[in-house]
Coordinates of C-alpha atoms in Angstrom, one line a residue:
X11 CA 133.6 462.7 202.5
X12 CA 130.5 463.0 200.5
X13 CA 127.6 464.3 203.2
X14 CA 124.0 464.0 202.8
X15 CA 122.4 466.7 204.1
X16 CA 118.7 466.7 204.8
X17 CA 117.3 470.2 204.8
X18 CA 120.3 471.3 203.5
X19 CA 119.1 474.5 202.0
X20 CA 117.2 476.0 205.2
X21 CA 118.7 478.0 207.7
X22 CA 120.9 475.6 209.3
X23 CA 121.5 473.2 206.4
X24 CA 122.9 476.1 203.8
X25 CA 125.1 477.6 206.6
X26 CA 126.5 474.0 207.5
X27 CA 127.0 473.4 203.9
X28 CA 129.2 476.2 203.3
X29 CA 131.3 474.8 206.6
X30 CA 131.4 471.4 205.1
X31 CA 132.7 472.6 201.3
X32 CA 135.0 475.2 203.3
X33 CA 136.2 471.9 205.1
X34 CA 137.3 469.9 201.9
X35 CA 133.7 467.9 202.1
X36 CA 131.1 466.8 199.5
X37 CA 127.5 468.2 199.9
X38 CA 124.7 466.2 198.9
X39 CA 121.2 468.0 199.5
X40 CA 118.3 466.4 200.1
X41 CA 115.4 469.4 200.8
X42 CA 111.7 469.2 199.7
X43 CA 111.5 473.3 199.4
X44 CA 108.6 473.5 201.8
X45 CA 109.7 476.5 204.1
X46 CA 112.9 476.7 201.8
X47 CA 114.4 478.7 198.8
X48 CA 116.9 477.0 196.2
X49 CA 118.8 480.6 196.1
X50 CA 119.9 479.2 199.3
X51 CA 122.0 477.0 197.4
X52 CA 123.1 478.9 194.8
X53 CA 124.7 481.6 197.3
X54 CA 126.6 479.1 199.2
X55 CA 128.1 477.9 195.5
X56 CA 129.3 481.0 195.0
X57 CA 130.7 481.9 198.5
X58 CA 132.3 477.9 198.6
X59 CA 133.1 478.4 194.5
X60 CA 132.5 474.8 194.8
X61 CA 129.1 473.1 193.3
X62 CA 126.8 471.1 195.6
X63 CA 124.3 468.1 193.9
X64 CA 120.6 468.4 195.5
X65 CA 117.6 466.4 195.1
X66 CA 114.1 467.4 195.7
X67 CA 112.2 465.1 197.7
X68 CA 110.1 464.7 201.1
X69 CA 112.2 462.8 203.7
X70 CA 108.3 461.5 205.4
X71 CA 107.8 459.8 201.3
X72 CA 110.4 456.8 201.7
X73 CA 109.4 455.8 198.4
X74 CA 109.7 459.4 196.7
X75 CA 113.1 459.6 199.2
X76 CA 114.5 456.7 197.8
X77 CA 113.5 457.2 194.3
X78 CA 115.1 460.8 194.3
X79 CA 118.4 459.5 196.1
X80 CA 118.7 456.2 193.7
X81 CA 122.4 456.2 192.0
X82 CA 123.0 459.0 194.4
X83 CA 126.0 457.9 196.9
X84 CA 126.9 459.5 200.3
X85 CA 128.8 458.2 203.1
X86 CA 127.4 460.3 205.8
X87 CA 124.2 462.0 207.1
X88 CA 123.8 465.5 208.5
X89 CA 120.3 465.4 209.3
X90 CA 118.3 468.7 209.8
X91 CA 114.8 468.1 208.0
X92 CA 111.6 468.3 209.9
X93 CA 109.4 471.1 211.7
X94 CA 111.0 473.5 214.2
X95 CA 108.7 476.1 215.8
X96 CA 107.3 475.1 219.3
X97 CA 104.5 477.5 219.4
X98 CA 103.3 475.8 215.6
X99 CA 103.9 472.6 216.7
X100 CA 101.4 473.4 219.9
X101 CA 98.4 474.1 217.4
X102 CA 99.6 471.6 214.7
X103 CA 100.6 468.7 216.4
X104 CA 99.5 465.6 214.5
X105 CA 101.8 467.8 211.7
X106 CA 104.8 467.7 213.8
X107 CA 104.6 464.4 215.0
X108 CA 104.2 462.8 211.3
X109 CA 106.4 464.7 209.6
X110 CA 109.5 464.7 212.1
X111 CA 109.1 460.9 213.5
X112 CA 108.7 459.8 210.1
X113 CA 111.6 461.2 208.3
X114 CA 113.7 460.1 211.1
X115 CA 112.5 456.8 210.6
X116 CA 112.7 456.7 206.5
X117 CA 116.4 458.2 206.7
X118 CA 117.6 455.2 209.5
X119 CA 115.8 452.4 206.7
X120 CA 117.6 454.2 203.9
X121 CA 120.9 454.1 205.7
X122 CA 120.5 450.5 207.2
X123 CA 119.8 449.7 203.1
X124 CA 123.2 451.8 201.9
X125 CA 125.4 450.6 204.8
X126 CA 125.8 454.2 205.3
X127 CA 126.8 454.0 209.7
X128 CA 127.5 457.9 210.4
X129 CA 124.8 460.2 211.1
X130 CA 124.9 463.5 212.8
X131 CA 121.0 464.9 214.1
X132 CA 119.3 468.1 214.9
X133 CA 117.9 467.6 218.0
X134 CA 117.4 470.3 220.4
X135 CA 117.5 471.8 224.2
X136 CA 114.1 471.4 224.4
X137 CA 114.6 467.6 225.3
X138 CA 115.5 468.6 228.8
X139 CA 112.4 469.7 229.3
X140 CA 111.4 472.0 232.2
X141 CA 115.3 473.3 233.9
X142 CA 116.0 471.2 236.8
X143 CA 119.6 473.2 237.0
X144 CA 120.4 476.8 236.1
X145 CA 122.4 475.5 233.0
X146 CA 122.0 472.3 231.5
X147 CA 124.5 470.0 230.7
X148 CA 123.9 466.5 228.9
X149 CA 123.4 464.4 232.1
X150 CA 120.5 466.2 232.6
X151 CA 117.1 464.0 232.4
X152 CA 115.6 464.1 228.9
X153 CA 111.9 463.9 228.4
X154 CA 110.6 464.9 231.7
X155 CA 108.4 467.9 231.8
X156 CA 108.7 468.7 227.9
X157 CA 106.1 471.5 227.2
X158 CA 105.3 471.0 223.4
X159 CA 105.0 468.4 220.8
X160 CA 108.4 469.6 219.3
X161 CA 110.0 468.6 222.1
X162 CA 108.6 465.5 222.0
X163 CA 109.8 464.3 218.6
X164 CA 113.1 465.7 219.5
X165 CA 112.9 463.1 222.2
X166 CA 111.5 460.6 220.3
X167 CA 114.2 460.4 217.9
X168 CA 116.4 460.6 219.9
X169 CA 115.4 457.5 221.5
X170 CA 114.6 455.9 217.7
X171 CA 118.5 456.3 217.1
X172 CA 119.6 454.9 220.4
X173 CA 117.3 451.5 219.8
X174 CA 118.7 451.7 215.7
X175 CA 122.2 451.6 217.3
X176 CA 121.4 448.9 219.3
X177 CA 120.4 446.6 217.0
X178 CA 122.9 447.9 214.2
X179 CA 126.3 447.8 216.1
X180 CA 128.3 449.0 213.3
X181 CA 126.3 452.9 213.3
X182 CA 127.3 455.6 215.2
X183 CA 125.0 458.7 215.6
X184 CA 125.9 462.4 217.1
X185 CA 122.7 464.1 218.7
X186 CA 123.2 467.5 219.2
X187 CA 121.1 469.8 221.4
X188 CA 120.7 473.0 219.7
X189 CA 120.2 476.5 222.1
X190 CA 119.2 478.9 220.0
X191 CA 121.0 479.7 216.9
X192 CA 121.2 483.0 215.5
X193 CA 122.8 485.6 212.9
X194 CA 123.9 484.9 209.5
X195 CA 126.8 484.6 207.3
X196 CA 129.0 487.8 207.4
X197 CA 128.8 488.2 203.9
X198 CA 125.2 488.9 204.2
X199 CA 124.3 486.4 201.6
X200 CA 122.3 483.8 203.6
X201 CA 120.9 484.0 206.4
X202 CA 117.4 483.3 208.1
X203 CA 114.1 483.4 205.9
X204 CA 111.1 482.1 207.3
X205 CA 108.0 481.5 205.9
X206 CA 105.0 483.6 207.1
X207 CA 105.4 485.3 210.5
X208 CA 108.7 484.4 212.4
X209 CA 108.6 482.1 215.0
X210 CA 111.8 482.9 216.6
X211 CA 113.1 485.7 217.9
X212 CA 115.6 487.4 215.7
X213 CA 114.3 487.3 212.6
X214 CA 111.3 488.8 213.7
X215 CA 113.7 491.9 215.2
X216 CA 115.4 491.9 211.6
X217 CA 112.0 492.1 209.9
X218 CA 111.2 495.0 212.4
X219 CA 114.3 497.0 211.9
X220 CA 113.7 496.8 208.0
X221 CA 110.2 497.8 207.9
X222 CA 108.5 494.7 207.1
X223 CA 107.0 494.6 210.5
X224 CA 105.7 497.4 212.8
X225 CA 106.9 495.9 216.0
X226 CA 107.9 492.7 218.1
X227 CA 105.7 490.7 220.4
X228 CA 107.2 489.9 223.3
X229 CA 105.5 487.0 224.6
X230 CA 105.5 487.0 228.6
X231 CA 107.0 489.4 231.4
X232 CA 106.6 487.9 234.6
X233 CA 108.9 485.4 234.3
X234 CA 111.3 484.7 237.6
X235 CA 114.4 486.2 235.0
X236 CA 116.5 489.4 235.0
X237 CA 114.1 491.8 233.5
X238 CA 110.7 489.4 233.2
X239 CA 110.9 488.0 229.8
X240 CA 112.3 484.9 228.4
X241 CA 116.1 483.7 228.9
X242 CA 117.9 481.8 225.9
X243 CA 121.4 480.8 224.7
X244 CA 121.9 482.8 221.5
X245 CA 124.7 480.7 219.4
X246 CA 125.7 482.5 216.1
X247 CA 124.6 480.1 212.6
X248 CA 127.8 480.1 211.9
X249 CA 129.2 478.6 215.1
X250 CA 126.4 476.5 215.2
X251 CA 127.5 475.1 211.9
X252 CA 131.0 474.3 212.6
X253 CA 129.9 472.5 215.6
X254 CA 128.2 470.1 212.9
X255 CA 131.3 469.3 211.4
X256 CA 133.7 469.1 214.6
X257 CA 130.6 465.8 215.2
X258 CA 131.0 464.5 211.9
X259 CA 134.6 463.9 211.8
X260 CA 134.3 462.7 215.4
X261 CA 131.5 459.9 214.9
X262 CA 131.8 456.5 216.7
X263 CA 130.1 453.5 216.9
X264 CA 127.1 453.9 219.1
X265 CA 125.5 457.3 220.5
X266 CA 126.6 460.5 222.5
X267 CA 124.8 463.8 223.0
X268 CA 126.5 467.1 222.9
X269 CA 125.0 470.6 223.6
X270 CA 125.9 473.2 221.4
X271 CA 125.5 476.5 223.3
X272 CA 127.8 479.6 224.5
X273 CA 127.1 479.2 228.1
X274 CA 125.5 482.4 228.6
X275 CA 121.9 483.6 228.7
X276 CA 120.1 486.4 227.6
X277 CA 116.6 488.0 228.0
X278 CA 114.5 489.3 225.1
X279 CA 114.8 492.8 225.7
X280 CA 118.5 492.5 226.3
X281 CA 118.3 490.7 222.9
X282 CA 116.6 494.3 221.9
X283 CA 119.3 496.3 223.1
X284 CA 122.1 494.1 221.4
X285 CA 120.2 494.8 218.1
X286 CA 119.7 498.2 218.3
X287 CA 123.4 498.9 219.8
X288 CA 124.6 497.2 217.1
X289 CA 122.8 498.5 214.4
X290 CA 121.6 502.1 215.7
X291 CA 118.1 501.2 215.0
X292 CA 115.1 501.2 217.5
X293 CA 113.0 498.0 217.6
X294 CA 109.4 498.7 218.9
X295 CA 107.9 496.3 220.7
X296 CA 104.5 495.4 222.7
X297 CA 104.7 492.9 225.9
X298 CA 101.9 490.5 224.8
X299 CA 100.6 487.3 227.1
X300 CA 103.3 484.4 226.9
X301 CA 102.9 481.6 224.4
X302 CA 101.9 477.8 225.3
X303 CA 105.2 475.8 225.9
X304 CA 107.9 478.5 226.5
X305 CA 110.2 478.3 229.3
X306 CA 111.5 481.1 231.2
X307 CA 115.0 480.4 230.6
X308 CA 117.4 478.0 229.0
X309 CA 121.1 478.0 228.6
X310 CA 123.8 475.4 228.0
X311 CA 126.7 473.9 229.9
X312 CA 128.3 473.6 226.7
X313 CA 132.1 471.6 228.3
X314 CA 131.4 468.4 227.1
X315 CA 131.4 469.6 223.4
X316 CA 134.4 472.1 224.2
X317 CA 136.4 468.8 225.5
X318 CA 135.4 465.9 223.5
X319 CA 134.8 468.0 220.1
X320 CA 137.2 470.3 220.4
X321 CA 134.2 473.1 218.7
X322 CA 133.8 476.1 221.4
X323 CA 131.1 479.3 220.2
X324 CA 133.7 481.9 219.3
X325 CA 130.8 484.9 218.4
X326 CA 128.9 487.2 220.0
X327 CA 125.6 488.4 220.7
X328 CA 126.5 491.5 219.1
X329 CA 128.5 490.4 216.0
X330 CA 125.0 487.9 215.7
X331 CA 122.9 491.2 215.7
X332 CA 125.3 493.0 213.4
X333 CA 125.2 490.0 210.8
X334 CA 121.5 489.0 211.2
X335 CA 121.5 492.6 210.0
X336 CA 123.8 492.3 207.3
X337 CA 121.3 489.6 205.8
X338 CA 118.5 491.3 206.4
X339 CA 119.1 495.0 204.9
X340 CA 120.7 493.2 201.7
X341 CA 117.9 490.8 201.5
X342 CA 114.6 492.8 203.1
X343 CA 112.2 490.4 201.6
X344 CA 114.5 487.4 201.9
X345 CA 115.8 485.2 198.8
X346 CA 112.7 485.2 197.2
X347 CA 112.4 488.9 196.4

Protein backbone atom coordinates (compact mmCIF):
# COMPACT_ATOMS: atom_id res chain seq x y z
CA UNK A 1 0.00 0.00 0.00
CA UNK A 2 1.28 3.30 -0.94
CA UNK A 3 0.57 5.80 2.33
CA UNK A 4 0.37 9.42 2.32
CA UNK A 5 1.59 10.72 5.21
CA UNK A 6 0.96 14.29 6.21
CA UNK A 7 3.66 15.60 8.53
CA UNK A 8 5.47 12.76 7.78
CA UNK A 9 8.93 14.02 8.66
CA UNK A 10 8.04 15.49 12.39
CA UNK A 11 8.17 13.57 15.33
CA UNK A 12 5.44 11.27 14.86
CA UNK A 13 5.32 11.15 11.04
CA UNK A 14 9.33 9.97 10.58
CA UNK A 15 8.84 7.41 13.44
CA UNK A 16 5.54 6.01 11.69
CA UNK A 17 7.30 6.04 8.46
CA UNK A 18 9.94 3.85 9.47
CA UNK A 19 7.03 1.29 10.93
CA UNK A 20 5.22 1.55 7.65
CA UNK A 21 8.56 0.73 5.31
CA UNK A 22 9.50 -1.91 8.06
CA UNK A 23 5.85 -3.19 7.41
CA UNK A 24 6.30 -3.85 3.46
CA UNK A 25 4.40 -0.19 2.94
CA UNK A 26 4.92 2.71 0.55
CA UNK A 27 5.58 6.19 2.13
CA UNK A 28 4.52 9.17 0.47
CA UNK A 29 5.30 12.51 2.50
CA UNK A 30 3.56 15.37 2.37
CA UNK A 31 5.36 18.04 5.05
CA UNK A 32 5.71 21.86 4.62
CA UNK A 33 9.04 21.91 6.87
CA UNK A 34 7.60 24.52 9.27
CA UNK A 35 8.72 22.97 12.73
CA UNK A 36 10.38 20.15 10.68
CA UNK A 37 13.91 18.95 9.34
CA UNK A 38 14.24 16.90 5.90
CA UNK A 39 17.33 14.90 7.81
CA UNK A 40 14.27 13.45 9.33
CA UNK A 41 13.76 11.69 6.25
CA UNK A 42 16.95 10.87 5.16
CA UNK A 43 17.68 8.85 8.60
CA UNK A 44 14.61 6.81 8.34
CA UNK A 45 16.07 5.87 4.50
CA UNK A 46 18.80 4.62 5.88
CA UNK A 47 17.48 2.77 8.94
CA UNK A 48 14.41 1.35 6.43
CA UNK A 49 17.26 1.07 3.36
CA UNK A 50 14.24 1.73 1.56
CA UNK A 51 13.55 5.30 -0.26
CA UNK A 52 10.46 7.41 0.65
CA UNK A 53 8.96 10.19 -2.22
CA UNK A 54 8.05 13.60 -0.34
CA UNK A 55 6.59 16.72 -1.43
CA UNK A 56 6.82 20.11 0.12
CA UNK A 57 3.66 21.77 0.47
CA UNK A 58 1.15 23.36 3.15
CA UNK A 59 -1.81 21.07 3.78
CA UNK A 60 -4.05 24.70 4.82
CA UNK A 61 -2.91 25.84 0.63
CA UNK A 62 -5.50 23.30 -1.21
CA UNK A 63 -4.31 24.75 -4.27
CA UNK A 64 -0.33 24.56 -3.47
CA UNK A 65 -1.58 20.86 -1.86
CA UNK A 66 -2.92 19.74 -4.84
CA UNK A 67 -0.50 21.23 -7.18
CA UNK A 68 2.44 19.51 -5.14
CA UNK A 69 0.57 16.01 -4.97
CA UNK A 70 -0.64 16.17 -8.93
CA UNK A 71 0.61 12.70 -10.72
CA UNK A 72 1.42 11.69 -7.14
CA UNK A 73 -0.81 8.40 -6.26
CA UNK A 74 -1.56 7.09 -2.75
CA UNK A 75 -4.18 4.84 -1.62
CA UNK A 76 -4.20 5.75 2.00
CA UNK A 77 -3.85 8.70 4.40
CA UNK A 78 -1.97 8.77 7.73
CA UNK A 79 -2.70 12.20 8.67
CA UNK A 80 -0.49 13.99 11.42
CA UNK A 81 -0.08 17.73 10.05
CA UNK A 82 -1.21 20.61 12.03
CA UNK A 83 -0.23 22.44 15.44
CA UNK A 84 0.20 20.51 18.67
CA UNK A 85 1.18 22.43 21.79
CA UNK A 86 -1.80 23.40 24.15
CA UNK A 87 -0.06 26.08 25.96
CA UNK A 88 0.80 27.85 22.14
CA UNK A 89 -2.40 27.23 21.00
CA UNK A 90 -3.82 29.26 24.29
CA UNK A 91 -1.90 32.45 23.13
CA UNK A 92 -2.17 31.81 19.32
CA UNK A 93 -5.51 30.67 18.80
CA UNK A 94 -6.85 32.06 15.58
CA UNK A 95 -3.28 30.15 14.37
CA UNK A 96 -4.44 26.87 15.57
CA UNK A 97 -7.78 27.04 14.54
CA UNK A 98 -6.87 27.96 10.72
CA UNK A 99 -4.22 25.94 10.30
CA UNK A 100 -5.56 22.58 11.84
CA UNK A 101 -9.44 22.82 10.74
CA UNK A 102 -8.25 23.79 7.36
CA UNK A 103 -5.87 21.08 6.46
CA UNK A 104 -8.35 18.70 7.73
CA UNK A 105 -10.76 20.05 5.48
CA UNK A 106 -8.28 20.39 2.22
CA UNK A 107 -7.04 16.64 2.78
CA UNK A 108 -11.10 15.16 3.02
CA UNK A 109 -11.67 17.48 -0.62
CA UNK A 110 -8.45 15.99 -2.02
CA UNK A 111 -9.43 12.47 -1.06
CA UNK A 112 -13.23 12.81 -1.98
CA UNK A 113 -11.41 14.04 -5.60
CA UNK A 114 -8.88 10.74 -5.75
CA UNK A 115 -11.43 8.21 -4.39
CA UNK A 116 -8.87 7.64 -1.95
CA UNK A 117 -11.63 6.07 1.21
CA UNK A 118 -8.95 5.12 4.14
CA UNK A 119 -7.64 7.65 6.39
CA UNK A 120 -6.09 7.25 9.75
CA UNK A 121 -5.97 10.84 12.03
CA UNK A 122 -3.99 12.33 14.94
CA UNK A 123 -6.35 13.34 17.21
CA UNK A 124 -5.65 13.45 20.76
CA UNK A 125 -6.79 12.76 24.60
CA UNK A 126 -7.42 16.14 24.96
CA UNK A 127 -10.95 15.65 23.30
CA UNK A 128 -12.28 14.17 26.57
CA UNK A 129 -11.83 17.23 28.08
CA UNK A 130 -11.80 17.68 31.83
CA UNK A 131 -11.65 13.53 33.41
CA UNK A 132 -14.99 12.61 34.36
CA UNK A 133 -13.34 8.92 35.32
CA UNK A 134 -9.90 8.17 36.59
CA UNK A 135 -8.94 6.62 33.22
CA UNK A 136 -10.62 7.27 30.11
CA UNK A 137 -11.83 5.03 27.79
CA UNK A 138 -13.49 5.98 24.33
CA UNK A 139 -17.10 6.10 25.58
CA UNK A 140 -16.13 8.90 27.45
CA UNK A 141 -18.00 12.36 26.36
CA UNK A 142 -15.91 14.23 23.88
CA UNK A 143 -15.94 18.05 23.84
CA UNK A 144 -17.22 18.81 27.14
CA UNK A 145 -15.07 20.91 29.40
CA UNK A 146 -12.03 21.04 26.75
CA UNK A 147 -9.53 23.68 28.24
CA UNK A 148 -7.64 25.02 25.06
CA UNK A 149 -8.11 25.76 21.46
CA UNK A 150 -6.07 22.44 20.64
CA UNK A 151 -8.46 20.54 22.05
CA UNK A 152 -10.92 22.12 20.23
CA UNK A 153 -9.73 21.38 16.68
CA UNK A 154 -9.02 17.94 17.86
CA UNK A 155 -12.77 17.82 18.36
CA UNK A 156 -13.65 19.56 15.54
CA UNK A 157 -12.18 17.29 13.21
CA UNK A 158 -13.14 14.76 14.57
CA UNK A 159 -16.67 15.71 14.09
CA UNK A 160 -15.66 17.01 10.29
CA UNK A 161 -14.70 13.21 9.50
CA UNK A 162 -17.81 11.80 11.10
CA UNK A 163 -20.29 14.20 8.91
CA UNK A 164 -17.50 13.38 5.57
CA UNK A 165 -18.38 9.71 6.31
CA UNK A 166 -21.82 10.34 6.40
CA UNK A 167 -22.29 11.70 3.30
CA UNK A 168 -19.42 9.53 1.53
CA UNK A 169 -20.45 5.97 2.63
CA UNK A 170 -17.71 4.31 0.92
CA UNK A 171 -14.75 6.16 3.53
CA UNK A 172 -13.69 4.83 6.45
CA UNK A 173 -11.57 6.96 9.01
CA UNK A 174 -9.50 5.67 12.24
CA UNK A 175 -9.32 8.65 14.97
CA UNK A 176 -6.84 7.95 17.40
CA UNK A 177 -6.51 9.62 20.72
CA UNK A 178 -2.99 10.14 21.45
CA UNK A 179 -1.67 10.21 25.53
CA UNK A 180 1.46 11.39 25.50
CA UNK A 181 4.10 10.02 23.32
CA UNK A 182 7.57 9.87 24.18
CA UNK A 183 11.31 8.59 23.54
CA UNK A 184 12.84 7.90 20.29
CA UNK A 185 14.04 5.38 18.01
CA UNK A 186 16.69 3.03 19.78
CA UNK A 187 19.16 3.69 17.30
CA UNK A 188 19.29 7.23 18.37
CA UNK A 189 18.81 8.56 14.97
CA UNK A 190 15.50 10.30 15.19
CA UNK A 191 13.84 11.38 17.72
CA UNK A 192 12.08 14.65 19.08
CA UNK A 193 13.28 18.18 17.79
CA UNK A 194 11.23 21.03 18.47
CA UNK A 195 11.49 24.31 17.41
CA UNK A 196 12.19 27.00 20.00
CA UNK A 197 11.54 26.11 23.68
CA UNK A 198 9.89 22.65 24.18
CA UNK A 199 6.47 22.43 24.77
CA UNK A 200 6.31 19.07 26.13
CA UNK A 201 7.84 17.49 28.74
CA UNK A 202 10.62 15.22 27.65
CA UNK A 203 12.30 16.89 25.39
CA UNK A 204 12.72 19.74 27.53
CA UNK A 205 14.38 17.04 30.33
CA UNK A 206 16.63 15.84 27.27
CA UNK A 207 17.68 19.46 26.46
CA UNK A 208 18.45 19.81 30.29
CA UNK A 209 20.48 16.72 30.73
CA UNK A 210 22.66 17.87 27.64
CA UNK A 211 23.27 21.23 28.59
CA UNK A 212 21.22 23.21 26.33
CA UNK A 213 18.98 24.18 29.12
CA UNK A 214 19.74 25.13 32.74
CA UNK A 215 16.68 23.56 34.22
CA UNK A 216 12.98 22.33 33.77
CA UNK A 217 9.87 24.31 34.64
CA UNK A 218 7.51 22.43 36.28
CA UNK A 219 4.40 24.07 35.74
CA UNK A 220 1.87 23.54 38.87
CA UNK A 221 2.20 21.57 42.31
CA UNK A 222 -0.92 21.56 44.00
CA UNK A 223 -2.56 19.42 41.90
CA UNK A 224 -5.05 16.66 43.74
CA UNK A 225 -2.14 13.90 42.25
CA UNK A 226 0.55 11.74 43.97
CA UNK A 227 3.23 14.24 44.54
CA UNK A 228 1.32 17.64 43.30
CA UNK A 229 2.24 18.03 39.72
CA UNK A 230 0.74 16.86 36.51
CA UNK A 231 -0.29 13.06 35.79
CA UNK A 232 0.12 11.83 32.03
CA UNK A 233 0.24 8.57 30.00
CA UNK A 234 3.79 8.43 28.65
CA UNK A 235 3.55 6.01 25.35
CA UNK A 236 7.00 5.30 23.73
CA UNK A 237 7.21 6.95 19.73
CA UNK A 238 7.77 3.91 18.73
CA UNK A 239 4.71 2.11 20.19
CA UNK A 240 2.84 4.98 19.31
CA UNK A 241 3.81 4.38 15.76
CA UNK A 242 2.97 0.84 15.40
CA UNK A 243 -0.41 1.60 16.77
CA UNK A 244 -0.72 3.74 13.41
CA UNK A 245 -0.31 0.90 11.38
CA UNK A 246 -2.21 -1.87 13.44
CA UNK A 247 -5.41 1.23 12.26
CA UNK A 248 -4.41 1.25 8.86
CA UNK A 249 -4.61 -2.22 8.02
CA UNK A 250 -7.78 -2.38 10.15
CA UNK A 251 -9.86 0.50 8.36
CA UNK A 252 -13.62 0.11 7.61
CA UNK A 253 -16.25 1.86 6.19
CA UNK A 254 -17.44 4.51 8.54
CA UNK A 255 -15.66 5.86 11.89
CA UNK A 256 -14.25 4.33 15.22
CA UNK A 257 -12.03 5.93 17.88
CA UNK A 258 -9.29 4.19 19.66
CA UNK A 259 -6.97 5.42 22.54
CA UNK A 260 -3.58 4.75 22.25
CA UNK A 261 -2.07 4.76 25.75
CA UNK A 262 -0.25 2.27 28.34
CA UNK A 263 -2.81 2.43 31.01
CA UNK A 264 -0.61 3.86 33.56
CA UNK A 265 0.05 7.41 34.82
CA UNK A 266 2.82 9.21 35.88
CA UNK A 267 3.72 12.60 37.63
CA UNK A 268 6.39 14.98 36.37
CA UNK A 269 8.81 14.50 38.89
CA UNK A 270 8.42 10.81 38.75
CA UNK A 271 9.01 11.53 35.02
CA UNK A 272 12.38 13.23 36.61
CA UNK A 273 13.41 10.26 38.50
CA UNK A 274 12.83 7.84 35.40
CA UNK A 275 15.31 10.08 33.51
CA UNK A 276 17.81 10.46 35.81
CA UNK A 277 17.69 6.62 36.88
CA UNK A 278 18.00 5.80 33.64
CA UNK A 279 20.58 7.95 32.56
CA UNK A 280 22.61 8.78 35.87
CA UNK A 281 22.15 12.41 35.24
CA UNK A 282 20.41 15.05 37.54
CA UNK A 283 17.74 17.22 35.96
CA UNK A 284 17.33 20.56 37.84
CA UNK A 285 14.25 21.90 37.98
CA UNK A 286 12.08 25.05 39.46
CA UNK A 287 8.22 24.46 40.43
CA UNK A 288 6.80 27.49 38.45
CA UNK A 289 2.82 28.61 38.51
CA UNK A 290 0.78 26.03 36.25
CA UNK A 291 0.03 26.88 32.56
CA UNK A 292 -3.50 27.83 31.13
CA UNK A 293 -5.33 24.59 29.94
CA UNK A 294 -3.36 21.76 31.73
CA UNK A 295 -5.18 19.05 33.48
CA UNK A 296 -4.00 17.48 36.54
CA UNK A 297 -4.02 14.12 35.18
CA UNK A 298 -4.78 11.98 32.17
CA UNK A 299 -4.36 8.38 31.43
CA UNK A 300 -5.92 5.86 28.98
CA UNK A 301 -8.12 2.78 29.22
CA UNK A 302 -6.28 1.62 26.31
CA UNK A 303 -8.66 -2.22 25.95
CA UNK A 304 -10.51 -1.26 23.13
CA UNK A 305 -7.31 -0.88 20.90
CA UNK A 306 -5.66 -3.99 22.71
CA UNK A 307 -8.98 -6.00 21.48
CA UNK A 308 -10.07 -4.71 18.27
CA UNK A 309 -6.40 -3.71 16.93
CA UNK A 310 -4.62 -6.18 18.31
CA UNK A 311 -1.51 -3.14 19.04
CA UNK A 312 -0.79 -3.19 23.01
CA UNK A 313 2.29 -0.46 24.39
CA UNK A 314 5.09 -2.97 24.93
CA UNK A 315 7.85 -0.13 26.37
CA UNK A 316 8.54 1.47 29.26
CA UNK A 317 8.90 4.68 30.96
CA UNK A 318 12.38 3.88 31.49
CA UNK A 319 13.51 2.31 28.07
CA UNK A 320 11.51 5.92 26.77
CA UNK A 321 14.02 7.90 29.11
CA UNK A 322 17.03 5.71 28.07
CA UNK A 323 16.22 6.26 24.22
CA UNK A 324 14.95 9.94 24.43
CA UNK A 325 18.56 9.94 25.66
CA UNK A 326 20.07 8.04 23.09
CA UNK A 327 18.70 10.82 20.60
CA UNK A 328 19.50 13.47 22.46
CA UNK A 329 23.43 12.92 23.41
CA UNK A 330 24.00 11.90 19.63
CA UNK A 331 22.07 14.70 18.41
CA UNK A 332 22.48 17.70 21.24
CA UNK A 333 21.36 20.40 18.87
CA UNK A 334 18.90 18.20 16.99
CA UNK A 335 19.16 17.35 13.07
CA UNK A 336 19.97 20.65 12.26
CA UNK A 337 23.31 20.92 13.91
Amino acid sequence: MRVLLTGGAGYIGSHTALVLLEHGHEVLVLDDFSNSSIEAIRRVEQLASASIAVVRADLADLEAARTALEGERFDAVIHLAGLKAVGESTEQPTRYYRTNLVSTLNLLEMMRERAVTSLVFSSSATVYGTPQTRTLAEDHPVGQGITNPYGFTKAMNEQIIRDAQAAWPEFGAVLLRYFNPVGAHPSGRIGEDPSGIPNNLMPFISQVAVGRREKLMVFGSDYPTVDGTGVRDYIHVMDLAEGHVAALEHIAAGVAAYNLGTGRGSSVLEVVRAFEGATGIAVPYEIVAARAGDLAEAVADPRLANNELGWQASRSLDEACRDSWAWQSANPSGFDA
